[in-house]
Amino acid sequence: MPPKASTRTRKSTGSTSTRASSTTKRASMGSSASSRKRVAPEGEDTKGKRMRTSTLNVAPAPVPALHASDFEAGKAGVRSMGALFATQQALSSTTSDHVVARKLFVWGTGEAGQLSLGGPDDDNINKLTKPKPFGNKALSVQTDAGELGVGGAEMIAAGGMHTLVIDANGRILSCGSDDHGTLGREYRESDASVDEDECYYVLRPVDGISPDGKNAAPGKDGRVVQFRATRAAASDGCSVALDAEGRLMTWGHFKDAEGKVCFSDTDANGAPKEQWSPVALAALENERFAQVACGENHVLALTLDGRVYSWGLNSMSQLGRFANIYHIRARYEKRDPPASMLLTPAVIPELKNITHIACGLNASFAVDADGRVFAWGLNTRGQTGTGLKKTTVTRPTRIKALEPSHVGGAHVVQIAGGEFHTAFLLSNGQVWICGDSDEGKLGLSSTHEIFQNAQDGSPVLLRSPVQVPMPQPPSHASANAKNVDGSTSIIGIAAGMRFTFALAADGTLYSWGTTSDEAMGQPAEQWGEDQSKATPSPVPMPGEPGAWSIVSVATAGQHSLALAARAP
């Protein structure tokens, strides 16, 4: 489980080898007082450095605004989720009708402020059993259309005990545990609106970056970098973001099993062991990215030409690459980071032409242009889906059960992994799953064929994925919300430690599994009991059924987030 919130950690002094990249173009040398800006040739940036170019994937564009006509056509969720995971084509809207704002909903445990609903002493509103609209008047947080931009929030990401939101203006806002730079910002005495303890319980912009290069607190080097965020991902303590050009910035920390904290390989030389504001990584300076994904303590990044970088903790082979362990131990003999970490990003050599990446807690996944799915990392309960009985899969290995030829020509479009289970969303709207059946994690009823040989209800280890039966859509759903077999069509998935979310095309959110932190959104029969559902069940939303259409969902160990819109 993610670590509990600890005492606030103050910023370390010193410098790191990583540096933020500026978007300011360098002027050409010349005698004229009005020097012309240098025009970079194709494949070269404005500083003359060669950059990789490709048409396999595209840099992530901002998620398009929702319009009234999207609800009439039943495509509100499809547009939002499709934009988030479209690496091969950009989704845009030519509609000019009324914009419908996406509203942020939160639920679960918020003891570290990750729900942004109340101060550190307000226990009543920092534990929610079902979705609640974001907004905290006591801390002067606004929830009107102007707070997160005209279109509302664009994207959400949940870390172990922190939350990231990208608003319609392209700002990244954070709240929750600030340990070791997790939030990408610091408390400033000049901010008179909240005190030091409460500032972490309020969504605030990260330091050092903004869409216009202004109106933000400066970063470590005293600058504000122009960075229009479009995607973000969060681990327990490290966060990563991409902008519309595919540039990558990151902040926070990694932590090993012994609790040692570090951020980069230069930590071995006495540099800071955490990063308090977003920075660009020197190893990725000439790369542009389409996607990022985070596990508990590791990161994957997908380049435009289909290569995959990995870095972070590698104790379970979740990075998919090896290093000379003796060299690392010698280098770090007297200093951190530990030998189990590979903190300089490097390419996983076996992976080519990749179009999608994902992380479980300690496992990793990739899908290539031919629809082949690869997995590696921790496999103690069959969560890689490879069919192997090894406790760890050290190299990217194909999941044969998900080959397009085995699933009716469909292909995997999204993957979501928990601690001991993994869900796969197919292009035909089906969800497949593998891993440990204990506590309802697989969403399969007791009559499913995998339990036929189980003894006394003991858990089953499902090492190859099978389809999760989904219920039929509600009566208010449109005709295009159904699969061919009449079941509800799924357009997005997310996974917590022991549970899974499936977002339907009609805007209904389903969940199954178990949690003790209310993050499933399924109120228990008695207060204090675990939330638990053996099969996919609708998550209750405020108001009448169908009043809110959920268009995006994210979850972590203790809390969950959703973006929803009310049909006009």
Coordinates of C-alpha atoms in Angstrom, one line a residue:
M1 CA 0.0 0.0 0.0
P2 CA 1.2 3.6 -0.5
P3 CA 3.0 5.1 2.5
K4 CA 1.1 7.2 5.0
A5 CA 1.5 10.9 5.1
S6 CA 4.6 11.9 7.1
T7 CA 6.0 15.0 8.6
R8 CA 6.4 17.8 6.1
T9 CA 9.8 17.7 4.4
R10 CA 11.6 20.9 3.8
K11 CA 13.6 21.5 0.6
S12 CA 17.2 20.4 0.5
T13 CA 19.9 22.8 -0.5
G14 CA 22.2 22.2 -3.4
S15 CA 21.9 21.6 -7.1
T16 CA 21.1 18.8 -9.5
S17 CA 22.5 17.8 -12.9
T18 CA 19.1 18.1 -14.5
R19 CA 18.0 21.4 -15.8
A20 CA 14.8 23.0 -17.2
S21 CA 14.7 23.7 -20.9
S22 CA 13.6 27.1 -22.1
T23 CA 11.3 27.6 -25.0
T24 CA 12.9 30.9 -25.9
K25 CA 14.4 30.7 -29.4
R26 CA 18.0 31.8 -29.7
A27 CA 18.5 34.7 -32.2
S28 CA 21.0 34.3 -35.1
M29 CA 24.2 36.2 -35.0
G30 CA 24.3 39.3 -37.2
S31 CA 25.1 42.9 -37.5
S32 CA 21.4 44.0 -37.7
A33 CA 19.9 45.4 -34.6
S34 CA 16.8 43.3 -35.3
S35 CA 18.4 39.9 -35.7
R36 CA 16.2 37.2 -37.3
K37 CA 15.2 34.2 -35.3
R38 CA 16.9 31.0 -36.6
V39 CA 14.6 28.6 -38.5
A40 CA 15.5 25.1 -37.6
P41 CA 15.7 22.5 -40.5
E42 CA 13.5 19.4 -40.2
G43 CA 14.8 17.1 -37.5
E44 CA 16.8 19.8 -35.7
D45 CA 15.8 22.1 -32.9
T46 CA 16.5 25.8 -32.8
K47 CA 19.8 25.2 -31.0
G48 CA 21.1 23.1 -33.8
K49 CA 20.8 19.8 -32.0
R50 CA 19.5 16.8 -33.9
M51 CA 16.1 15.5 -32.8
R52 CA 14.3 12.3 -33.7
T53 CA 11.3 12.7 -35.9
S54 CA 8.6 10.2 -36.7
T55 CA 5.0 9.8 -37.8
L56 CA 4.2 6.7 -35.7
N57 CA 2.9 8.6 -32.7
V58 CA 2.0 12.2 -32.2
A59 CA 2.7 14.7 -29.5
P60 CA -0.3 14.9 -27.1
A61 CA -2.6 17.7 -28.1
P62 CA -4.9 19.3 -25.4
V63 CA -8.0 17.4 -24.7
P64 CA -10.8 19.0 -26.8
A65 CA -13.6 20.8 -25.0
L66 CA -17.0 19.1 -24.7
H67 CA -20.0 20.6 -26.6
A68 CA -23.7 20.2 -26.2
S69 CA -23.8 18.2 -29.5
D70 CA -21.4 15.6 -28.0
F71 CA -24.1 14.6 -25.6
E72 CA -26.8 14.5 -28.2
A73 CA -24.6 12.1 -30.2
G74 CA -23.6 10.1 -27.0
K75 CA -20.0 10.8 -27.7
A76 CA -18.9 12.9 -24.6
G77 CA -16.9 10.2 -23.0
V78 CA -15.6 8.8 -26.3
R79 CA -14.2 12.3 -27.2
S80 CA -12.4 12.7 -23.8
M81 CA -11.0 9.2 -23.4
G82 CA -10.2 9.0 -27.1
A83 CA -8.1 12.1 -27.0
L84 CA -6.2 10.9 -24.0
F85 CA -5.1 7.7 -25.7
A86 CA -4.9 8.7 -29.3
T87 CA -1.2 8.5 -30.2
Q88 CA -1.6 8.1 -33.9
Q89 CA -4.1 10.8 -34.7
A90 CA -5.1 14.1 -33.0
L91 CA -8.7 14.5 -32.0
S92 CA -10.2 18.0 -32.5
S93 CA -13.6 19.5 -32.6
T94 CA -15.0 21.8 -35.3
T95 CA -18.2 22.2 -33.3
S96 CA -19.0 25.8 -32.3
D97 CA -22.0 25.2 -30.1
H98 CA -22.2 25.6 -26.3
V99 CA -19.1 24.4 -24.3
V100 CA -20.0 22.1 -21.4
A101 CA -17.5 22.2 -18.6
R102 CA -16.0 19.0 -17.1
K103 CA -16.4 19.0 -13.3
L104 CA -14.0 17.3 -10.9
F105 CA -15.4 14.7 -8.6
V106 CA -13.3 13.1 -5.7
W107 CA -13.8 10.2 -3.3
G108 CA -11.8 7.9 -1.0
T109 CA -9.4 8.8 1.8
G110 CA -7.9 12.3 1.8
E111 CA -5.9 12.4 5.0
A112 CA -2.9 14.0 3.1
G113 CA -5.1 16.6 1.3
Q114 CA -5.4 14.7 -2.0
L115 CA -9.1 15.3 -2.2
S116 CA -8.7 19.1 -1.8
L117 CA -11.9 19.3 0.3
G118 CA -10.8 20.4 3.7
G119 CA -8.0 21.3 6.1
P120 CA -5.8 18.7 7.9
D121 CA -8.1 18.6 11.0
D122 CA -11.4 18.1 9.1
D123 CA -11.9 14.3 9.2
N124 CA -15.5 14.4 8.2
I125 CA -14.9 15.6 4.6
N126 CA -11.5 13.9 4.1
K127 CA -13.1 10.5 3.8
L128 CA -15.8 10.1 1.2
T129 CA -17.5 6.8 0.4
K130 CA -18.8 7.9 -3.0
P131 CA -18.1 10.7 -5.6
K132 CA -18.5 14.3 -4.4
P133 CA -18.1 17.5 -6.5
F134 CA -14.8 19.1 -5.9
G135 CA -15.0 22.4 -4.0
N136 CA -13.9 23.8 -0.6
K137 CA -15.4 27.2 0.2
A138 CA -13.7 27.2 3.6
L139 CA -10.4 27.4 1.8
S140 CA -11.6 29.8 -0.8
V141 CA -11.4 27.3 -3.6
Q142 CA -13.8 28.3 -6.5
T143 CA -15.7 25.7 -8.5
D144 CA -17.3 27.9 -11.2
A145 CA -16.5 27.7 -14.9
G146 CA -13.6 30.1 -14.6
E147 CA -11.6 28.3 -11.9
L148 CA -10.2 25.5 -14.2
G149 CA -10.8 27.3 -17.5
V150 CA -13.9 27.6 -19.6
G151 CA -14.0 23.9 -20.4
G152 CA -13.2 22.8 -16.9
A153 CA -10.5 20.3 -16.1
E154 CA -8.8 18.6 -19.1
M155 CA -7.0 15.7 -17.4
I156 CA -6.5 14.1 -14.0
A157 CA -3.9 11.8 -12.5
A158 CA -3.7 10.2 -9.0
G159 CA -0.5 9.4 -7.2
G160 CA -0.1 7.4 -4.0
M161 CA -1.2 10.3 -1.8
H162 CA -1.4 13.3 -4.2
T163 CA -3.5 14.6 -7.1
L164 CA -2.7 16.3 -10.4
V165 CA -5.1 18.2 -12.5
I166 CA -4.5 19.9 -15.9
D167 CA -7.0 22.7 -16.4
A168 CA -8.4 24.0 -19.7
N169 CA -5.6 26.6 -19.7
G170 CA -2.9 24.0 -19.6
R171 CA -1.8 24.6 -16.0
I172 CA -0.8 21.7 -13.8
L173 CA -2.3 22.0 -10.3
S174 CA -1.4 19.7 -7.4
C175 CA -2.6 18.9 -3.9
G176 CA -1.9 16.2 -1.2
S177 CA 1.3 15.0 0.4
D178 CA 4.2 17.3 -0.2
D179 CA 6.9 14.9 1.1
H180 CA 10.2 15.2 -0.8
G181 CA 8.8 17.5 -3.5
T182 CA 5.9 15.4 -4.5
L183 CA 3.6 18.4 -5.4
G184 CA 6.2 20.2 -7.5
R185 CA 5.7 23.4 -5.4
E186 CA 6.5 24.9 -2.0
Y187 CA 4.7 27.0 0.5
R188 CA 5.4 30.7 0.1
E189 CA 4.8 33.1 3.0
S190 CA 3.6 35.6 0.4
D191 CA 0.5 33.4 -0.2
A192 CA -1.8 34.9 2.4
S193 CA -4.9 33.0 1.3
V194 CA -4.1 29.9 3.3
D195 CA -1.6 28.9 6.0
E196 CA 1.3 26.5 5.5
D197 CA -0.5 23.4 6.6
E198 CA -3.6 24.1 4.5
C199 CA -1.8 25.0 1.3
Y200 CA -1.2 21.3 0.6
Y201 CA -4.9 20.6 0.9
V202 CA -5.7 23.1 -1.9
L203 CA -5.2 22.7 -5.7
R204 CA -2.4 25.1 -6.5
P205 CA -0.2 25.4 -9.7
V206 CA 3.2 23.8 -9.6
D207 CA 6.2 26.0 -9.6
G208 CA 8.5 26.9 -12.5
I209 CA 6.2 26.3 -15.5
S210 CA 3.1 27.8 -17.0
P211 CA 1.3 28.0 -20.4
D212 CA 2.6 31.5 -21.1
G213 CA 5.9 31.4 -19.2
K214 CA 4.4 33.9 -16.7
N215 CA 2.1 34.1 -13.7
A216 CA 3.7 31.2 -11.7
A217 CA 6.2 31.0 -8.9
P218 CA 9.8 30.5 -10.2
G219 CA 11.4 27.1 -10.3
K220 CA 14.7 26.0 -8.8
D221 CA 16.7 28.2 -11.2
G222 CA 14.6 31.2 -10.7
R223 CA 12.8 31.0 -14.0
V224 CA 9.3 30.2 -15.3
V225 CA 9.4 27.9 -18.4
Q226 CA 6.7 28.2 -21.0
F227 CA 5.0 24.7 -20.9
R228 CA 1.4 24.1 -21.9
A229 CA 0.7 20.8 -20.2
T230 CA -1.4 18.2 -21.9
R231 CA -0.7 15.0 -20.1
A232 CA 0.5 13.9 -16.6
A233 CA 1.2 10.7 -14.7
A234 CA 1.9 10.2 -11.0
S235 CA 3.7 7.5 -9.0
D236 CA 3.8 7.4 -5.2
G237 CA 6.3 10.3 -5.1
C238 CA 7.3 11.2 -8.6
S239 CA 5.2 13.0 -11.2
V240 CA 5.8 13.4 -15.0
A241 CA 4.2 15.8 -17.5
L242 CA 4.2 16.3 -21.2
D243 CA 3.4 19.5 -23.2
A244 CA 1.8 19.9 -26.6
E245 CA 5.2 19.7 -28.2
G246 CA 6.0 16.4 -26.5
R247 CA 8.6 17.8 -24.1
L248 CA 8.9 16.0 -20.7
M249 CA 9.3 17.5 -17.3
T250 CA 9.3 15.7 -13.9
W251 CA 9.7 16.3 -10.2
G252 CA 9.4 14.6 -6.8
H253 CA 11.3 11.5 -5.7
F254 CA 11.6 7.7 -5.9
K255 CA 11.8 5.5 -2.8
D256 CA 13.2 2.0 -2.4
A257 CA 11.9 -0.8 -0.1
E258 CA 14.2 0.5 2.7
G259 CA 12.8 4.0 2.5
K260 CA 15.8 5.5 0.8
V261 CA 14.8 8.6 -1.2
C262 CA 16.5 9.8 -4.4
F263 CA 15.6 11.5 -7.7
S264 CA 18.6 11.2 -10.1
D265 CA 21.9 9.3 -10.4
T266 CA 23.8 12.4 -9.4
D267 CA 22.4 11.9 -5.9
A268 CA 25.4 9.6 -5.4
N269 CA 27.6 12.7 -5.5
G270 CA 25.8 14.5 -2.7
A271 CA 23.1 16.3 -4.8
P272 CA 19.6 16.8 -3.5
K273 CA 17.6 13.6 -3.1
E274 CA 14.3 15.1 -4.2
Q275 CA 13.2 17.6 -6.8
W276 CA 10.9 20.4 -5.6
S277 CA 9.9 21.8 -9.0
P278 CA 9.5 20.5 -12.6
V279 CA 12.8 20.0 -14.5
A280 CA 13.7 18.6 -17.9
L281 CA 16.1 15.6 -17.8
A282 CA 19.4 15.9 -19.6
A283 CA 19.1 12.3 -20.9
L284 CA 15.9 13.2 -22.7
E285 CA 16.8 16.7 -24.0
N286 CA 16.6 15.7 -27.7
E287 CA 13.5 13.5 -27.4
R288 CA 9.8 14.2 -27.8
F289 CA 7.1 12.0 -26.3
A290 CA 3.6 10.8 -26.9
Q291 CA 2.8 9.2 -23.6
V292 CA 4.0 8.8 -20.0
A293 CA 3.1 6.2 -17.4
C294 CA 4.0 5.6 -13.7
G295 CA 4.0 2.6 -11.4
E296 CA 4.6 2.8 -7.7
N297 CA 8.2 3.8 -8.1
H298 CA 9.1 3.7 -11.8
V299 CA 8.3 5.6 -15.0
L300 CA 7.9 4.7 -18.7
A301 CA 7.9 7.3 -21.5
L302 CA 6.9 6.6 -25.2
T303 CA 8.7 8.5 -27.9
L304 CA 7.1 9.7 -31.1
D305 CA 9.0 7.1 -33.1
G306 CA 7.9 4.2 -30.9
R307 CA 10.7 3.6 -28.5
V308 CA 10.2 3.3 -24.7
Y309 CA 12.4 4.8 -22.0
S310 CA 12.3 3.6 -18.4
W311 CA 13.8 4.8 -15.1
G312 CA 13.2 4.4 -11.4
L313 CA 13.2 1.4 -9.1
N314 CA 14.1 -1.9 -10.8
S315 CA 13.9 -4.3 -7.9
M316 CA 11.1 -6.3 -9.6
S317 CA 12.6 -5.9 -13.2
Q318 CA 9.8 -3.4 -13.9
L319 CA 12.2 -1.3 -16.0
G320 CA 12.7 -4.1 -18.6
R321 CA 16.4 -3.5 -18.8
F322 CA 19.6 -4.6 -17.0
A323 CA 22.7 -2.8 -15.8
N324 CA 26.0 -3.8 -14.5
I325 CA 25.0 -4.4 -10.8
Y326 CA 28.6 -4.6 -9.6
H327 CA 29.4 -1.2 -11.2
I328 CA 26.3 0.4 -9.6
R329 CA 27.1 -1.0 -6.2
A330 CA 30.7 0.2 -6.4
R331 CA 29.5 3.7 -7.5
Y332 CA 26.9 3.9 -4.7
E333 CA 28.9 2.0 -2.0
K334 CA 28.8 4.9 0.4
R335 CA 26.0 7.0 -1.0
D336 CA 22.4 6.8 -2.3
P337 CA 20.7 5.9 -4.5
P338 CA 20.7 2.2 -3.9
A339 CA 21.7 -0.4 -6.5
S340 CA 18.1 -1.3 -7.1
M341 CA 17.5 2.0 -8.9
L342 CA 18.3 3.1 -12.5
L343 CA 17.6 6.8 -12.4
T344 CA 19.0 7.8 -15.7
P345 CA 16.4 7.2 -18.4
A346 CA 17.4 4.6 -21.0
V347 CA 15.7 2.8 -23.9
I348 CA 14.4 -0.7 -23.5
P349 CA 16.2 -2.3 -26.4
E350 CA 13.6 -5.0 -27.3
L351 CA 10.7 -2.7 -27.8
K352 CA 10.2 -1.2 -31.3
N353 CA 7.2 0.6 -33.0
I354 CA 5.3 0.9 -29.7
T355 CA 2.0 2.9 -29.7
H356 CA 0.9 2.5 -26.1
I357 CA 2.5 2.1 -22.6
A358 CA 1.2 1.4 -19.1
C359 CA 2.3 0.5 -15.6
G360 CA 1.0 -1.7 -12.8
L361 CA 2.3 -1.2 -9.3
N362 CA 5.5 -3.1 -10.1
A363 CA 4.9 -4.3 -13.7
S364 CA 5.0 -2.7 -17.1
F365 CA 3.3 -3.1 -20.4
A366 CA 3.5 -2.0 -24.0
V367 CA 1.5 -2.4 -27.3
D368 CA 3.1 -2.2 -30.7
A369 CA 1.8 -1.1 -34.0
D370 CA 0.9 -4.7 -34.9
G371 CA -1.3 -5.0 -31.8
R372 CA 1.1 -7.3 -30.0
V373 CA 1.1 -6.7 -26.2
F374 CA 4.3 -7.0 -24.1
A375 CA 4.7 -7.3 -20.3
W376 CA 7.5 -7.5 -17.8
G377 CA 8.1 -7.0 -14.0
L378 CA 6.5 -8.6 -10.9
N379 CA 4.5 -11.7 -11.7
T380 CA 3.9 -13.4 -8.4
R381 CA 0.1 -13.7 -9.0
G382 CA 0.1 -13.9 -12.8
Q383 CA -0.4 -10.1 -13.2
T384 CA 1.7 -9.8 -16.3
G385 CA -0.7 -12.0 -18.2
T386 CA 2.1 -13.8 -20.0
G387 CA 1.1 -17.2 -18.8
L388 CA 4.5 -17.6 -17.2
K389 CA 4.9 -19.0 -13.6
K390 CA 8.0 -16.9 -12.9
T391 CA 7.8 -14.5 -10.0
T392 CA 9.4 -11.8 -12.2
V393 CA 9.5 -11.4 -15.9
T394 CA 12.8 -9.7 -16.6
R395 CA 12.3 -8.8 -20.3
P396 CA 9.4 -7.7 -22.4
T397 CA 7.4 -10.8 -23.1
R398 CA 4.4 -11.2 -25.5
I399 CA 0.9 -11.8 -24.0
K400 CA -0.3 -14.4 -26.6
A401 CA -3.8 -14.5 -25.3
L402 CA -4.3 -10.9 -26.5
E403 CA -2.9 -11.3 -30.0
P404 CA -5.5 -9.7 -32.4
S405 CA -6.0 -13.1 -34.0
H406 CA -7.1 -14.5 -30.6
V407 CA -9.6 -11.7 -29.8
G408 CA -11.6 -11.4 -33.0
G409 CA -9.3 -8.9 -34.7
A410 CA -9.5 -6.4 -31.9
H411 CA -6.4 -4.8 -30.3
V412 CA -5.5 -3.5 -26.8
V413 CA -6.0 0.3 -26.5
Q414 CA -5.5 0.8 -22.8
I415 CA -4.0 -1.1 -19.9
A416 CA -4.5 -0.5 -16.1
G417 CA -2.6 -2.5 -13.5
G418 CA -3.0 -2.8 -9.7
E419 CA -0.8 -4.7 -7.2
F420 CA -1.7 -8.2 -8.3
H421 CA -4.1 -7.8 -11.2
T422 CA -4.2 -6.2 -14.6
A423 CA -7.1 -5.1 -16.9
F424 CA -6.9 -4.6 -20.7
L425 CA -9.3 -2.6 -22.7
L426 CA -9.9 -3.7 -26.3
S427 CA -10.9 -1.7 -29.3
N428 CA -14.2 -3.5 -29.4
G429 CA -15.2 -2.2 -26.0
Q430 CA -14.4 -5.4 -24.1
V431 CA -12.4 -5.6 -20.9
W432 CA -10.0 -8.6 -20.3
I433 CA -8.3 -9.3 -17.0
C434 CA -5.6 -11.5 -15.3
G435 CA -4.0 -12.0 -11.9
D436 CA -5.3 -12.9 -8.5
S437 CA -9.0 -13.6 -8.0
D438 CA -9.0 -12.9 -4.3
E439 CA -11.3 -10.2 -3.0
G440 CA -13.1 -9.9 -6.3
K441 CA -10.2 -8.3 -8.2
L442 CA -11.0 -10.0 -11.5
G443 CA -14.7 -9.1 -11.6
L444 CA -15.7 -12.6 -12.4
S445 CA -18.7 -14.3 -10.7
S446 CA -18.3 -17.5 -8.7
T447 CA -19.9 -19.5 -11.5
H448 CA -17.2 -18.5 -14.0
E449 CA -15.4 -21.4 -15.5
I450 CA -12.0 -20.5 -14.0
F451 CA -13.4 -21.4 -10.5
Q452 CA -14.7 -24.9 -11.5
N453 CA -11.6 -26.6 -10.1
A454 CA -11.1 -24.2 -7.2
Q455 CA -11.2 -25.8 -3.8
D456 CA -13.3 -24.3 -0.9
G457 CA -13.4 -20.9 -2.6
S458 CA -9.7 -20.5 -2.6
P459 CA -8.3 -17.8 -4.9
V460 CA -7.4 -18.6 -8.4
L461 CA -4.3 -17.3 -10.2
L462 CA -5.3 -16.3 -13.7
R463 CA -2.1 -16.1 -15.6
S464 CA -3.6 -15.5 -19.0
P465 CA -6.3 -12.8 -19.5
V466 CA -10.0 -13.6 -20.0
Q467 CA -13.0 -11.4 -20.8
V468 CA -14.9 -9.7 -17.9
P469 CA -18.6 -9.9 -18.5
M470 CA -20.2 -6.5 -18.4
P471 CA -23.8 -5.7 -17.6
Q472 CA -26.2 -4.2 -20.1
P473 CA -26.3 -0.4 -20.3
P474 CA -28.9 1.5 -18.3
S475 CA -32.2 2.4 -20.0
H476 CA -31.1 6.0 -20.6
A477 CA -28.1 5.0 -22.7
S478 CA -27.9 5.7 -26.4
A479 CA -27.8 2.9 -29.0
N480 CA -24.1 3.2 -29.6
A481 CA -23.3 2.4 -25.9
K482 CA -23.7 -1.3 -26.6
N483 CA -21.4 -4.0 -27.8
V484 CA -22.5 -6.5 -30.4
D485 CA -23.5 -8.9 -27.6
G486 CA -25.7 -6.3 -25.9
S487 CA -23.3 -5.6 -23.0
T488 CA -22.2 -2.1 -22.2
S489 CA -19.3 -0.8 -24.3
I490 CA -16.3 0.3 -22.2
I491 CA -14.1 3.3 -23.3
G492 CA -11.7 3.7 -20.4
I493 CA -10.3 1.8 -17.4
A494 CA -8.3 2.5 -14.3
A495 CA -7.0 0.3 -11.5
G496 CA -6.3 0.7 -7.8
M497 CA -4.4 -1.6 -5.6
R498 CA -7.2 -4.3 -5.3
F499 CA -10.0 -2.9 -7.6
T500 CA -10.8 -1.8 -11.1
F501 CA -12.9 1.0 -12.7
A502 CA -14.5 0.6 -16.2
L503 CA -15.9 3.7 -17.8
A504 CA -18.9 3.0 -20.2
A505 CA -19.7 4.8 -23.4
D506 CA -22.9 6.0 -21.8
G507 CA -21.0 7.8 -19.0
T508 CA -21.7 5.2 -16.3
L509 CA -18.7 4.2 -14.1
Y510 CA -18.4 0.6 -13.0
S511 CA -16.1 -0.8 -10.3
W512 CA -15.3 -4.2 -8.8
G513 CA -12.8 -5.6 -6.2
T514 CA -12.1 -4.5 -2.7
T515 CA -10.7 -1.5 -0.8
S516 CA -10.5 -0.3 2.8
D517 CA -10.1 3.3 1.7
E518 CA -13.5 4.0 0.1
A519 CA -11.7 4.6 -3.2
M520 CA -14.0 2.2 -5.1
G521 CA -17.0 4.5 -4.7
Q522 CA -19.2 1.7 -3.5
P523 CA -20.5 2.5 0.0
A524 CA -20.2 -0.5 2.4
E525 CA -23.2 -1.9 4.2
Q526 CA -21.8 -0.7 7.5
W527 CA -19.4 2.2 8.2
G528 CA -15.9 1.0 8.6
E529 CA -16.2 -2.1 6.5
D530 CA -14.3 -2.6 3.3
Q531 CA -16.0 -1.6 0.1
S532 CA -16.3 -4.8 -2.0
K533 CA -18.0 -5.9 -5.2
A534 CA -17.4 -9.3 -6.9
T535 CA -18.6 -8.2 -10.3
P536 CA -18.9 -4.8 -12.2
S537 CA -21.3 -2.6 -10.4
P538 CA -22.4 1.1 -11.1
V539 CA -20.7 3.7 -9.0
P540 CA -23.5 6.0 -7.6
M541 CA -23.3 9.6 -8.7
P542 CA -25.2 12.6 -7.2
G543 CA -28.7 13.4 -8.7
E544 CA -30.9 11.3 -10.9
P545 CA -29.5 8.4 -12.9
G546 CA -27.8 9.7 -16.0
A547 CA -27.7 13.3 -14.7
W548 CA -23.9 13.2 -14.8
S549 CA -21.9 11.7 -17.6
I550 CA -18.4 10.6 -16.5
V551 CA -15.8 11.2 -19.2
S552 CA -12.6 10.3 -17.4
V553 CA -11.4 8.4 -14.3
A554 CA -8.2 8.0 -12.4
T555 CA -7.3 6.2 -9.1
A556 CA -4.4 5.3 -6.9
G557 CA -4.0 3.5 -3.6
Q558 CA -6.4 5.5 -1.4
H559 CA -8.4 8.0 -3.5
S560 CA -10.1 8.3 -6.9
L561 CA -10.9 11.1 -9.3
A562 CA -13.4 11.6 -12.1
L563 CA -14.3 14.2 -14.6
A564 CA -18.0 14.5 -15.4
A565 CA -20.3 16.7 -17.3
R566 CA -23.9 17.4 -17.0
A567 CA -25.8 17.1 -20.2
P568 CA -27.3 20.5 -21.2

